[in-house]
PDB file of C-alpha atoms in Angstrom:
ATOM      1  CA  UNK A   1     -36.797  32.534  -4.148  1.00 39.00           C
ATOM      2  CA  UNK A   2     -38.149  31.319  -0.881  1.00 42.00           C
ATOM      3  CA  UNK A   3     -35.816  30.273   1.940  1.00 39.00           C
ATOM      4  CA  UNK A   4     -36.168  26.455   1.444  1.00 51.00           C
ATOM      5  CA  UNK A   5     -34.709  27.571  -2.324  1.00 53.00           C
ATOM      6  CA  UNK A   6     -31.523  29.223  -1.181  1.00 49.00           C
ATOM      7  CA  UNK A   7     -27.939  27.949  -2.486  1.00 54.00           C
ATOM      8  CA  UNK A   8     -25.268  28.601  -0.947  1.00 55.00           C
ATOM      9  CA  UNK A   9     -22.523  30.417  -3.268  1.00 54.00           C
ATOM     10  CA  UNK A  10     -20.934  28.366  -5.697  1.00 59.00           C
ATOM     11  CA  UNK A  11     -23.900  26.101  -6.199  1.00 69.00           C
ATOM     12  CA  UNK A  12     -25.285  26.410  -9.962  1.00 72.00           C
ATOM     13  CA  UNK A  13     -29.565  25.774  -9.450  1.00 76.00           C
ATOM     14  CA  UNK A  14     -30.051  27.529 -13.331  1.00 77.00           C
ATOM     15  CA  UNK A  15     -29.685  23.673 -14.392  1.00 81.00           C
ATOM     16  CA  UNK A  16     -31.218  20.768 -13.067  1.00 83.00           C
ATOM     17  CA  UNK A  17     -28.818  18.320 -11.469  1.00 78.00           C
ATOM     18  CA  UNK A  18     -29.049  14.466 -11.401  1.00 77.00           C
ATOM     19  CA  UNK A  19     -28.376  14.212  -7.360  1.00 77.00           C
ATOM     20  CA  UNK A  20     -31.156  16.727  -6.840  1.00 83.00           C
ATOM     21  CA  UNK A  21     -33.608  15.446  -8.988  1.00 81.00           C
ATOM     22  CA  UNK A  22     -33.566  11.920  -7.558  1.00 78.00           C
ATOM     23  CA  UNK A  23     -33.609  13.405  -3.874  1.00 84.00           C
ATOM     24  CA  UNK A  24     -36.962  14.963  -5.285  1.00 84.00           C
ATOM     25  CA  UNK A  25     -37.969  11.698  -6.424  1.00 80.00           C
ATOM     26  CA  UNK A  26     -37.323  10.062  -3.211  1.00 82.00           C
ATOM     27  CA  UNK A  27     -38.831  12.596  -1.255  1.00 81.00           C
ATOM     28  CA  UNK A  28     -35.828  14.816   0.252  1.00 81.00           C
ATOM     29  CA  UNK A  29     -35.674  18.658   0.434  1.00 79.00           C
ATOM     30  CA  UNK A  30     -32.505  19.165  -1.282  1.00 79.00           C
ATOM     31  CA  UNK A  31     -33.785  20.601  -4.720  1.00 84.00           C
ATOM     32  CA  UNK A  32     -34.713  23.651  -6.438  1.00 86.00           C
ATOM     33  CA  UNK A  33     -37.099  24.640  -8.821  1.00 89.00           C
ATOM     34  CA  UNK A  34     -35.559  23.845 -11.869  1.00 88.00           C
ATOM     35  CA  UNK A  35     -35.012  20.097 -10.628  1.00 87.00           C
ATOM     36  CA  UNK A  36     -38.266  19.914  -9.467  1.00 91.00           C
ATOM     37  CA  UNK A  37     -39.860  21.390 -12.916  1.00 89.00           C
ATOM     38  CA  UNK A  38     -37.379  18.247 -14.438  1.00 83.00           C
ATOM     39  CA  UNK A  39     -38.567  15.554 -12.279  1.00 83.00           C
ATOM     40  CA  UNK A  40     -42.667  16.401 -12.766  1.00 88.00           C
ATOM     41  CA  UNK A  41     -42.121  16.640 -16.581  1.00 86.00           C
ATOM     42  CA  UNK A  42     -40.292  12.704 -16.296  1.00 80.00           C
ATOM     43  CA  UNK A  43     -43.047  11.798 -13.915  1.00 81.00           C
ATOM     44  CA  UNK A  44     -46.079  13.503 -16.437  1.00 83.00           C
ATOM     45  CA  UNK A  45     -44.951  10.928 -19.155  1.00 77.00           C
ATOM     46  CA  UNK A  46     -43.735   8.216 -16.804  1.00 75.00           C
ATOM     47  CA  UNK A  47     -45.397   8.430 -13.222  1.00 75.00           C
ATOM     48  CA  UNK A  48     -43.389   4.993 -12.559  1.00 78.00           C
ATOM     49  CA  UNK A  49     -40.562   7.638 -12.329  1.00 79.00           C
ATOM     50  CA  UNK A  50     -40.809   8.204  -8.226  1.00 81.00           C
ATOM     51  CA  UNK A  51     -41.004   4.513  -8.086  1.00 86.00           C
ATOM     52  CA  UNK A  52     -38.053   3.657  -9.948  1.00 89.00           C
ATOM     53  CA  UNK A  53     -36.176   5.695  -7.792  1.00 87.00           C
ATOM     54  CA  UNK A  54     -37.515   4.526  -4.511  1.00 89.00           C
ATOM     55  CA  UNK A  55     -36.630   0.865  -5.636  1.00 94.00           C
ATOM     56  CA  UNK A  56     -32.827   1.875  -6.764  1.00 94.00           C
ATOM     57  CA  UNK A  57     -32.330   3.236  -2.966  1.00 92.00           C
ATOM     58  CA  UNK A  58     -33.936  -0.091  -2.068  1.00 95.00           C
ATOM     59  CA  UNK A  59     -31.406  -2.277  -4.193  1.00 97.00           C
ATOM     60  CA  UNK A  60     -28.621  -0.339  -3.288  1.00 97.00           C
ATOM     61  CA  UNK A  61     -29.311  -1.096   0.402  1.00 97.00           C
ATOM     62  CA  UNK A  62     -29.620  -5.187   0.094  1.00 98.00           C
ATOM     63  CA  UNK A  63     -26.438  -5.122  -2.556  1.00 98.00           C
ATOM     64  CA  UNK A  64     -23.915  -3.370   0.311  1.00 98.00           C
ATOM     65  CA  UNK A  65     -25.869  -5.746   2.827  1.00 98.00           C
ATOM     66  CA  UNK A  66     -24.555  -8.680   0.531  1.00 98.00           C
ATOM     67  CA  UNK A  67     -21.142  -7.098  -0.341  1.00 98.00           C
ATOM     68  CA  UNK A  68     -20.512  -6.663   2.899  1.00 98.00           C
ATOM     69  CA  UNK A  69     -21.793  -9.993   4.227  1.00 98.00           C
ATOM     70  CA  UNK A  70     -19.503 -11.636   1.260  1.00 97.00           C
ATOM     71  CA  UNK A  71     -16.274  -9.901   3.818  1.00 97.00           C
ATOM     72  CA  UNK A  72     -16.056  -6.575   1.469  1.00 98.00           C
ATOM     73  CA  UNK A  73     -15.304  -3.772   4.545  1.00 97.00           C
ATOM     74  CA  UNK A  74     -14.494  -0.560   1.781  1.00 97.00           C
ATOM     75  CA  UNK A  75     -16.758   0.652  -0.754  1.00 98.00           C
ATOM     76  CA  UNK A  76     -15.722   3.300  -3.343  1.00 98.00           C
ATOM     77  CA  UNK A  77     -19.358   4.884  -4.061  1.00 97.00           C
ATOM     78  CA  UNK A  78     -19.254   6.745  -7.094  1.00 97.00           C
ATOM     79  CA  UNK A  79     -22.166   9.286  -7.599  1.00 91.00           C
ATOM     80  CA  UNK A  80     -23.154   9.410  -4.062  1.00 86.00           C
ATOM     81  CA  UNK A  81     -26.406  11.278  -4.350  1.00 79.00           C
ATOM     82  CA  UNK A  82     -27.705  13.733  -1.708  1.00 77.00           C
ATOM     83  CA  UNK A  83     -27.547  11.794   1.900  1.00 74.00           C
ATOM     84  CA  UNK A  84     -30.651   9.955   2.919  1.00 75.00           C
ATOM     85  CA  UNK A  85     -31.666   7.069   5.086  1.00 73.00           C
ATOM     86  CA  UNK A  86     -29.644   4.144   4.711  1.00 84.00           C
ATOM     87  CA  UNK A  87     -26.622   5.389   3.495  1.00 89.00           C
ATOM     88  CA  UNK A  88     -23.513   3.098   1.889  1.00 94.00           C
ATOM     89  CA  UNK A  89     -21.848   3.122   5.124  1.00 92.00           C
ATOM     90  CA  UNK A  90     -24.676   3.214   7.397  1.00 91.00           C
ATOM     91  CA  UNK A  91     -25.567  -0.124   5.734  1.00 95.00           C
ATOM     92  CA  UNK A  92     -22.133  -1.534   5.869  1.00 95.00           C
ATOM     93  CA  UNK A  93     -21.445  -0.455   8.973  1.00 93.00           C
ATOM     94  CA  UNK A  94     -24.036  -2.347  10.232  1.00 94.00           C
ATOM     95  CA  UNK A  95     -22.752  -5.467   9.140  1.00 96.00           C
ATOM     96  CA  UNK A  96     -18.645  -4.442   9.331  1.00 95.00           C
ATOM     97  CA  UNK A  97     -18.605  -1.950  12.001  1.00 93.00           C
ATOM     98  CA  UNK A  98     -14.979  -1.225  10.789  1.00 93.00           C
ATOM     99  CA  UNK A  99     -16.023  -1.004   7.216  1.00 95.00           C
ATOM    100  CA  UNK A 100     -14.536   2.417   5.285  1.00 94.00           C
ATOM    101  CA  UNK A 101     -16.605   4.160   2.416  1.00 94.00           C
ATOM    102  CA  UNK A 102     -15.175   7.143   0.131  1.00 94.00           C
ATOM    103  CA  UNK A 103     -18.038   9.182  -1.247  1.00 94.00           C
ATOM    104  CA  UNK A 104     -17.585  10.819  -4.756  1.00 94.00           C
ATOM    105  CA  UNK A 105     -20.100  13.218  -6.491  1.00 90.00           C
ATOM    106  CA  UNK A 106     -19.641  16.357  -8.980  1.00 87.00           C
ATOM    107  CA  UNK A 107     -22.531  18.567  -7.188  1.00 80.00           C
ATOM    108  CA  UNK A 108     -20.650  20.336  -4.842  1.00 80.00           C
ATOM    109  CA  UNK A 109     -24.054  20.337  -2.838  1.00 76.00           C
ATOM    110  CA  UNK A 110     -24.172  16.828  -2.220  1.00 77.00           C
ATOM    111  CA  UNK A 111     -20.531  17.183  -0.690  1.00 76.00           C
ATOM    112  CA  UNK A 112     -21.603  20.159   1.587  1.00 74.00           C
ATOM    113  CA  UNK A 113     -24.699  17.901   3.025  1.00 70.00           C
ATOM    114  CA  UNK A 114     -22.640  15.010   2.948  1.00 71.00           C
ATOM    115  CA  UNK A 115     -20.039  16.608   5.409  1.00 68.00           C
ATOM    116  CA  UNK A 116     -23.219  18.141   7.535  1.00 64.00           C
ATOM    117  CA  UNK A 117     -25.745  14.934   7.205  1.00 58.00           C
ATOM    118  CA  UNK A 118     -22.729  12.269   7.375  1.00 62.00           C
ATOM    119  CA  UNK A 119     -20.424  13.249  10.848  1.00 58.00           C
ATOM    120  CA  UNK A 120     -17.592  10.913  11.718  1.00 57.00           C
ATOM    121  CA  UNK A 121     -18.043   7.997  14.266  1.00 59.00           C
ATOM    122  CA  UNK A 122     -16.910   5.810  16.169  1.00 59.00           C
ATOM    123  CA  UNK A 123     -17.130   3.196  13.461  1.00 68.00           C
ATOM    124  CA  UNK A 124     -15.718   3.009   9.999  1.00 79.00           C
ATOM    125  CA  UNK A 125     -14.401   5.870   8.016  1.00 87.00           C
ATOM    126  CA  UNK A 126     -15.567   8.342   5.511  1.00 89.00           C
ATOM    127  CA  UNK A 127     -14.185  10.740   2.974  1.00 90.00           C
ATOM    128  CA  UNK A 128     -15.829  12.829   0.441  1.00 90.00           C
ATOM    129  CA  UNK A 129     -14.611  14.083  -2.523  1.00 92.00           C
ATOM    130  CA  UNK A 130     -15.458  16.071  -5.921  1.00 92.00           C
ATOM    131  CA  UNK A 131     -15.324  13.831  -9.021  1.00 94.00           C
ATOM    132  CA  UNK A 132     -17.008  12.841 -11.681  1.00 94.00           C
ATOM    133  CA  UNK A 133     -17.479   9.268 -13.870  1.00 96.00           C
ATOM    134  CA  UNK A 134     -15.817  10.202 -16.816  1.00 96.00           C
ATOM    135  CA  UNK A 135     -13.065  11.024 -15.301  1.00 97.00           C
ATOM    136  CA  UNK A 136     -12.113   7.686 -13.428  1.00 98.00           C
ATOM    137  CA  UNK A 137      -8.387   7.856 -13.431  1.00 97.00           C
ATOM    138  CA  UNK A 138      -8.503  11.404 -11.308  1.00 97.00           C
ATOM    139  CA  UNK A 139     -11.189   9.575  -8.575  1.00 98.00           C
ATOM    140  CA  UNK A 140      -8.998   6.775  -8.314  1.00 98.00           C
ATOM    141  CA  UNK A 141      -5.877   9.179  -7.418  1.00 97.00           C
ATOM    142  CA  UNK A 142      -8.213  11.348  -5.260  1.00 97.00           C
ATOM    143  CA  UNK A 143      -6.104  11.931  -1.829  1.00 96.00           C
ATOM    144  CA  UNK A 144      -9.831  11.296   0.323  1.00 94.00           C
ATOM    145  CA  UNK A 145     -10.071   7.926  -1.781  1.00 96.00           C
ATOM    146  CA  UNK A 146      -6.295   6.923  -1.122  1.00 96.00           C
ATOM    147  CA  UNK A 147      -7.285   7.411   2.480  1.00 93.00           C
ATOM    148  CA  UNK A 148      -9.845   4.677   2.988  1.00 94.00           C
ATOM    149  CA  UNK A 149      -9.379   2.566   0.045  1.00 97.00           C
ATOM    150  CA  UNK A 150      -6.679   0.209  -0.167  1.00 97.00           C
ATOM    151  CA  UNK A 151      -6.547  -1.515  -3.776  1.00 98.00           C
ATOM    152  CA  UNK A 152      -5.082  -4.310  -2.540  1.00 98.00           C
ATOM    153  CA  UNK A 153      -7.929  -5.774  -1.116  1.00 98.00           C
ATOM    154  CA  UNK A 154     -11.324  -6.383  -2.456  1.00 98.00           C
ATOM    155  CA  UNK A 155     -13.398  -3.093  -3.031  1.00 98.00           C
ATOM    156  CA  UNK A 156     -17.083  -2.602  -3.522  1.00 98.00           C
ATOM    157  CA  UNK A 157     -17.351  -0.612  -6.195  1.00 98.00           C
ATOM    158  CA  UNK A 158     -20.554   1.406  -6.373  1.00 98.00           C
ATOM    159  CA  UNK A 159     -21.548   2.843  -9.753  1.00 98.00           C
ATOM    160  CA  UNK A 160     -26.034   3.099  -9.093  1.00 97.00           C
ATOM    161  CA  UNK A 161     -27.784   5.123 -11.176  1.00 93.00           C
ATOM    162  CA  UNK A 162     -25.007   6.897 -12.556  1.00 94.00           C
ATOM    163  CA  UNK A 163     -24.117   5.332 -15.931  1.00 96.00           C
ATOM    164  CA  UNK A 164     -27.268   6.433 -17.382  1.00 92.00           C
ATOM    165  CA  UNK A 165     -25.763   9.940 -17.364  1.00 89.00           C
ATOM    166  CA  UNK A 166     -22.735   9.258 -19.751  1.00 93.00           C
ATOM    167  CA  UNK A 167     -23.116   9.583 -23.161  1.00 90.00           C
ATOM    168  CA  UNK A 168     -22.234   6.742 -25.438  1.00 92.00           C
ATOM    169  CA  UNK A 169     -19.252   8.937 -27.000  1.00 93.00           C
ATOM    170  CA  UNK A 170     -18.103   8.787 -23.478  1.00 95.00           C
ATOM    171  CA  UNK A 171     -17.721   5.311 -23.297  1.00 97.00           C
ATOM    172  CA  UNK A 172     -19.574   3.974 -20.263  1.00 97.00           C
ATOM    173  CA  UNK A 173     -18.116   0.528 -20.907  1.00 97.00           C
ATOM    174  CA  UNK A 174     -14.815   1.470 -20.942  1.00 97.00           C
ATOM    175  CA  UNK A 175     -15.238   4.238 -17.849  1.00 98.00           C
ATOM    176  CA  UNK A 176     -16.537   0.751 -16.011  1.00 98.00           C
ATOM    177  CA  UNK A 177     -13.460  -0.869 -17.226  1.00 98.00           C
ATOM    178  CA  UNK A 178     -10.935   1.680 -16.190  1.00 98.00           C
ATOM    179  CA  UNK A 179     -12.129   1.229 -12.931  1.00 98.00           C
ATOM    180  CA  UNK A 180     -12.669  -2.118 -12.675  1.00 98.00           C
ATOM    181  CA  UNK A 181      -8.731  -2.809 -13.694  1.00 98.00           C
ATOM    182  CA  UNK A 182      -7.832  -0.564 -10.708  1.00 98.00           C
ATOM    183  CA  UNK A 183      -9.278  -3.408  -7.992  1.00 98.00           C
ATOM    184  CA  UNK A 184      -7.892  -7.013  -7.086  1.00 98.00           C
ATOM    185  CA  UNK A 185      -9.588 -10.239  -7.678  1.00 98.00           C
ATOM    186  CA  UNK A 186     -12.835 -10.613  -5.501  1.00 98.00           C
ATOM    187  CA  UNK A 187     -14.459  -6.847  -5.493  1.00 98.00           C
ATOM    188  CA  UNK A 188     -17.865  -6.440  -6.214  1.00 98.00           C
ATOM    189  CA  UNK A 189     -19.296  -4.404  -8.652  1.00 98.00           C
ATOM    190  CA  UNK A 190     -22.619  -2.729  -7.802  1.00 98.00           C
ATOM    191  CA  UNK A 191     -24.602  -1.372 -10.485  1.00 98.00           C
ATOM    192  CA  UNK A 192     -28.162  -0.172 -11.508  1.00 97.00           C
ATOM    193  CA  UNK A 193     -29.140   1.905 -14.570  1.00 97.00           C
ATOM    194  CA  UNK A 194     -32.582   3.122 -16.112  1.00 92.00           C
ATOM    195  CA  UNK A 195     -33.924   0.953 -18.762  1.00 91.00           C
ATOM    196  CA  UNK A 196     -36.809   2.185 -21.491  1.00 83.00           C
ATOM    197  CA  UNK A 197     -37.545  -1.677 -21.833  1.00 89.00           C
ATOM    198  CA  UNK A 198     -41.053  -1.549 -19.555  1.00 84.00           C
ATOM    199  CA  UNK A 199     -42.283   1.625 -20.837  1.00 74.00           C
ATOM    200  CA  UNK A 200     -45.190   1.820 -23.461  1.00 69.00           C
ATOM    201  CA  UNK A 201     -43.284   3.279 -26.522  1.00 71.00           C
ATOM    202  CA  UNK A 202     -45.420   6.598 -26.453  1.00 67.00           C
ATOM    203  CA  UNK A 203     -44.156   7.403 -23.342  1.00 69.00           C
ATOM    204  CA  UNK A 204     -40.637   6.240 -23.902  1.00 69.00           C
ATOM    205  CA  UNK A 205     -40.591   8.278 -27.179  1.00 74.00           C
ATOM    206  CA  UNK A 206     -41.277  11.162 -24.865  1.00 74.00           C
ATOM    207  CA  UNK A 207     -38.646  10.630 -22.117  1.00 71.00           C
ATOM    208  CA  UNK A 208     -36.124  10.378 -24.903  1.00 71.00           C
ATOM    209  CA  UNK A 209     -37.333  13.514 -26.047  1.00 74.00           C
ATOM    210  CA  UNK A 210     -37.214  14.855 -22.214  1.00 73.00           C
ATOM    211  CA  UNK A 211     -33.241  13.998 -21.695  1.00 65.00           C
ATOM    212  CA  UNK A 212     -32.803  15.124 -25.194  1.00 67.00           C
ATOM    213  CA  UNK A 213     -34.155  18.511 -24.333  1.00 58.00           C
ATOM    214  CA  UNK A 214     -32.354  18.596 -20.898  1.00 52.00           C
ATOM    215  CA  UNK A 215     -29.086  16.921 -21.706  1.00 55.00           C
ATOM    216  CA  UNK A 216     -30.293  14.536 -19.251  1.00 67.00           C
ATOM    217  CA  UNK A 217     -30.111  10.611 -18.825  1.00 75.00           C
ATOM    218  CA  UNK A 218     -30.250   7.963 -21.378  1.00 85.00           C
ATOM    219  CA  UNK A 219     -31.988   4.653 -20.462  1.00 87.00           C
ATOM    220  CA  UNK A 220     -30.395   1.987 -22.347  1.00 92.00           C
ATOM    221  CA  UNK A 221     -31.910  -1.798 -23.114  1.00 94.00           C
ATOM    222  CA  UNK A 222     -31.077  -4.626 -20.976  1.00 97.00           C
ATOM    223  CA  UNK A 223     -28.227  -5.881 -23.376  1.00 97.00           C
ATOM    224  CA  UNK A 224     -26.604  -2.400 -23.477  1.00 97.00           C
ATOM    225  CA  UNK A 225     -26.196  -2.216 -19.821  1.00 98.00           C
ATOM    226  CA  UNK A 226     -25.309  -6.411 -19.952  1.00 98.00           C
ATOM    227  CA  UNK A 227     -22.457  -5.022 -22.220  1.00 98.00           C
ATOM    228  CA  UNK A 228     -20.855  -2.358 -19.527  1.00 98.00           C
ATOM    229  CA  UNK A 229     -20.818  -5.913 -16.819  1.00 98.00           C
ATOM    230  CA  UNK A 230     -18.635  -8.027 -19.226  1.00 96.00           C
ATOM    231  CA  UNK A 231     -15.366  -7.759 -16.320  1.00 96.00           C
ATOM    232  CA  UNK A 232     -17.123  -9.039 -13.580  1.00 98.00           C
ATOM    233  CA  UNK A 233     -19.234 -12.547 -12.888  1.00 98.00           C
ATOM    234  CA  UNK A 234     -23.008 -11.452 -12.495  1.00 98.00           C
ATOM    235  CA  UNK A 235     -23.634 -13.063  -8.877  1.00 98.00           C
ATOM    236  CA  UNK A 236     -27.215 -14.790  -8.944  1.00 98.00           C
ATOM    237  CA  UNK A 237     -29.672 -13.757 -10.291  1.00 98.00           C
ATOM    238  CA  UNK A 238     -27.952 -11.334 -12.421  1.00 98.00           C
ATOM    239  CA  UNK A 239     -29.101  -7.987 -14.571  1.00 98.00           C
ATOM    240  CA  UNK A 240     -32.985  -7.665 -13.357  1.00 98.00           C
ATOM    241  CA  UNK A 241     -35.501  -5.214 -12.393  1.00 98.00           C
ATOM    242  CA  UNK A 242     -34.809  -3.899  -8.970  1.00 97.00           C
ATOM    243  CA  UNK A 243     -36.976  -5.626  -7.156  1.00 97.00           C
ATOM    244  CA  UNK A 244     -36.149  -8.875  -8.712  1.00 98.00           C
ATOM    245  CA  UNK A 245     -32.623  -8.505  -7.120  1.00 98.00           C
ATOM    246  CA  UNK A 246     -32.722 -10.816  -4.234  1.00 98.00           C
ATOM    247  CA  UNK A 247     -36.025  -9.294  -2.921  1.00 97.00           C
ATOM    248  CA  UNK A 248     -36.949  -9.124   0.979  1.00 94.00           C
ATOM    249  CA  UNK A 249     -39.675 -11.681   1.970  1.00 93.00           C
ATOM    250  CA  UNK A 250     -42.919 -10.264   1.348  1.00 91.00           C
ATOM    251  CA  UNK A 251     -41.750  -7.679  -1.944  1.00 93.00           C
ATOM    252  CA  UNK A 252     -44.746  -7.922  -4.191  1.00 94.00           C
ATOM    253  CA  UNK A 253     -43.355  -9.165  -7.540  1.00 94.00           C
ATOM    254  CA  UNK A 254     -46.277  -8.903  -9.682  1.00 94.00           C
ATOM    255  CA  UNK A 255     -46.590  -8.118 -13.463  1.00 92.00           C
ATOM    256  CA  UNK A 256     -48.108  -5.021 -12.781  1.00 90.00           C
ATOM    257  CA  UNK A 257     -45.344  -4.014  -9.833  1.00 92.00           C
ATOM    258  CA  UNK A 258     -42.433  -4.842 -11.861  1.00 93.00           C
ATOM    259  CA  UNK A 259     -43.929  -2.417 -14.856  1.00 88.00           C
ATOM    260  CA  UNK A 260     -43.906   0.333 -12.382  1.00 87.00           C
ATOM    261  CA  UNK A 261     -39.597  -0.411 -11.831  1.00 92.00           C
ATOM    262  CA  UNK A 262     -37.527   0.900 -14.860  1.00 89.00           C
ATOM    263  CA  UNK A 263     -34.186   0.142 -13.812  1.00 95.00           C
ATOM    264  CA  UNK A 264     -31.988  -2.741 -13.860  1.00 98.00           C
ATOM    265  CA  UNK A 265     -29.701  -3.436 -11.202  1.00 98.00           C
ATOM    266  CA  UNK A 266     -26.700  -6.131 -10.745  1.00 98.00           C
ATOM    267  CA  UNK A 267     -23.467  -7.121  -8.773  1.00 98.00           C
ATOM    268  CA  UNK A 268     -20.929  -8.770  -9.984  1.00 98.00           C
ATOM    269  CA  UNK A 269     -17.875 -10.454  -8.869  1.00 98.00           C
ATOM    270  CA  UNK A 270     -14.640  -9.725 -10.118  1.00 98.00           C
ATOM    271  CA  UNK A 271     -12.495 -12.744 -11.146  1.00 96.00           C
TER     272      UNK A 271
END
């Protein structure tokens, strides 16, 4: 194992892990081997693969750029993902310099860089904590969440690219509801989550056959993932590709750009 490949103890690299796969697919140095193997066998079958990813990080920025323009200063971001550029609360912070954000993840790695990569300021706060989706009731008691998230007030709720990871006899819709019962009136819900829907059916047979083989992620159809939104009022213009979500000026929108992006993203609004 070469230097760039060493763990630190208590970090399991025999199996690939979501967090370090997509920091391989956006370019970042936190993976092994065995996520790297992972990610090149997606991206042999699918090379929109990188791309997808790069335009989730890109929706994720402009939906906490709207959340908190809309007045939302905490965000509950669950499935944090290995830090990179243009982090939750670098984004909100920019816009609510006060703003709070509690980081949750169930790689222990991504909590060791996030403590390293993600140092307290004179701004907003920040917690980090283990947790994982399926297990919403236990995040939402989390002491580090407590701390910076007050559920009386409107909370951004961050679940991007993670639902694609729970298993229908886990009950993503319900998970989303759980959670969504535990924030007042006014939160935002912001959500993305792979889609098989623009891939040619040979190569979505074999990406099935990929997660199948890895225990991996499930891309669902657009009226699957419509189903998990039900609690919340889909702001405009509602479950699209990722770049279709309220795109900068200039995004290039084209048939043959959107086939490239095989996620659908959305935030809603909490009645």
């Amino acid at each position: 194992m070469s230097e760039q490949d060493w763990a630190p103890t208590g970090i399991d690299i025999s199996r690939p892990h979501p967090a370090r796969v997509y920091d391989y697919h956006i370019g970042g140095k936190t993976n092994y081997p065995v996520d790297r193997e992972l990610a090149e066998r997606f991206i042999a079958v699918a090379p929109q693969t990188s791309v997808t990813a790069l335009d989730n990080r890109a929706f994720l920025g402009r939906a906490v750029r709207y959340a908190a323009e809309q007045g939302i200063d905490q965000f509950l971001d669950i499935g944090t993902g290995i830090p990179a550029p243009g982090n939750t609360h670098e984004v909100a912070q920019e816009i609510v310099p006060s703003a709070r954000v509690a980081y949750v993840d169930n790689d222990p790695i991504v909590l060791a860089h996030a403590r390293a990569l993600m140092p307290a300021t004179d701004r907003g706060r920040t917690t980090f904590t283990m947790g994982d989706v399926r297990e919403p009731e236990k995040i939402l008691a989390a002491p580090e969440v407590r701390e910076v998230i007050d559920f009386d007030r409107p909370v951004g709720l961050l679940l991007v690219a993670i639902l694609h990871y729970v298993a229908d006899a886990e009950d993503p819709a319900g998970i989303v509801n759980r959670l969504l019962d535990a924030v007042p009136s006014g939160s935002l819900l912001i959500a993305s989550h792979t889609t098989s829907d623009f891939l040619p059916p040979i190569s979505a047979e074999r990406v099935l056959e990929i997660n199948d083989d890895a225990e991996f992620m499930l891309p669902r159809p657009h009226a699957t993932i419509a189903s998990y939104l039900t609690g919340v009022d889909l702001v405009e213009p509602g479950l699209v590709q990722a770049p279709l979500w309220r795109p900068e000026e200039g995004t290039d929108l084209s048939p043959e750009r959107l086939s490239q992006s095989w996620i659908y993203t959305a935030v809603g609004r909490k009645a």
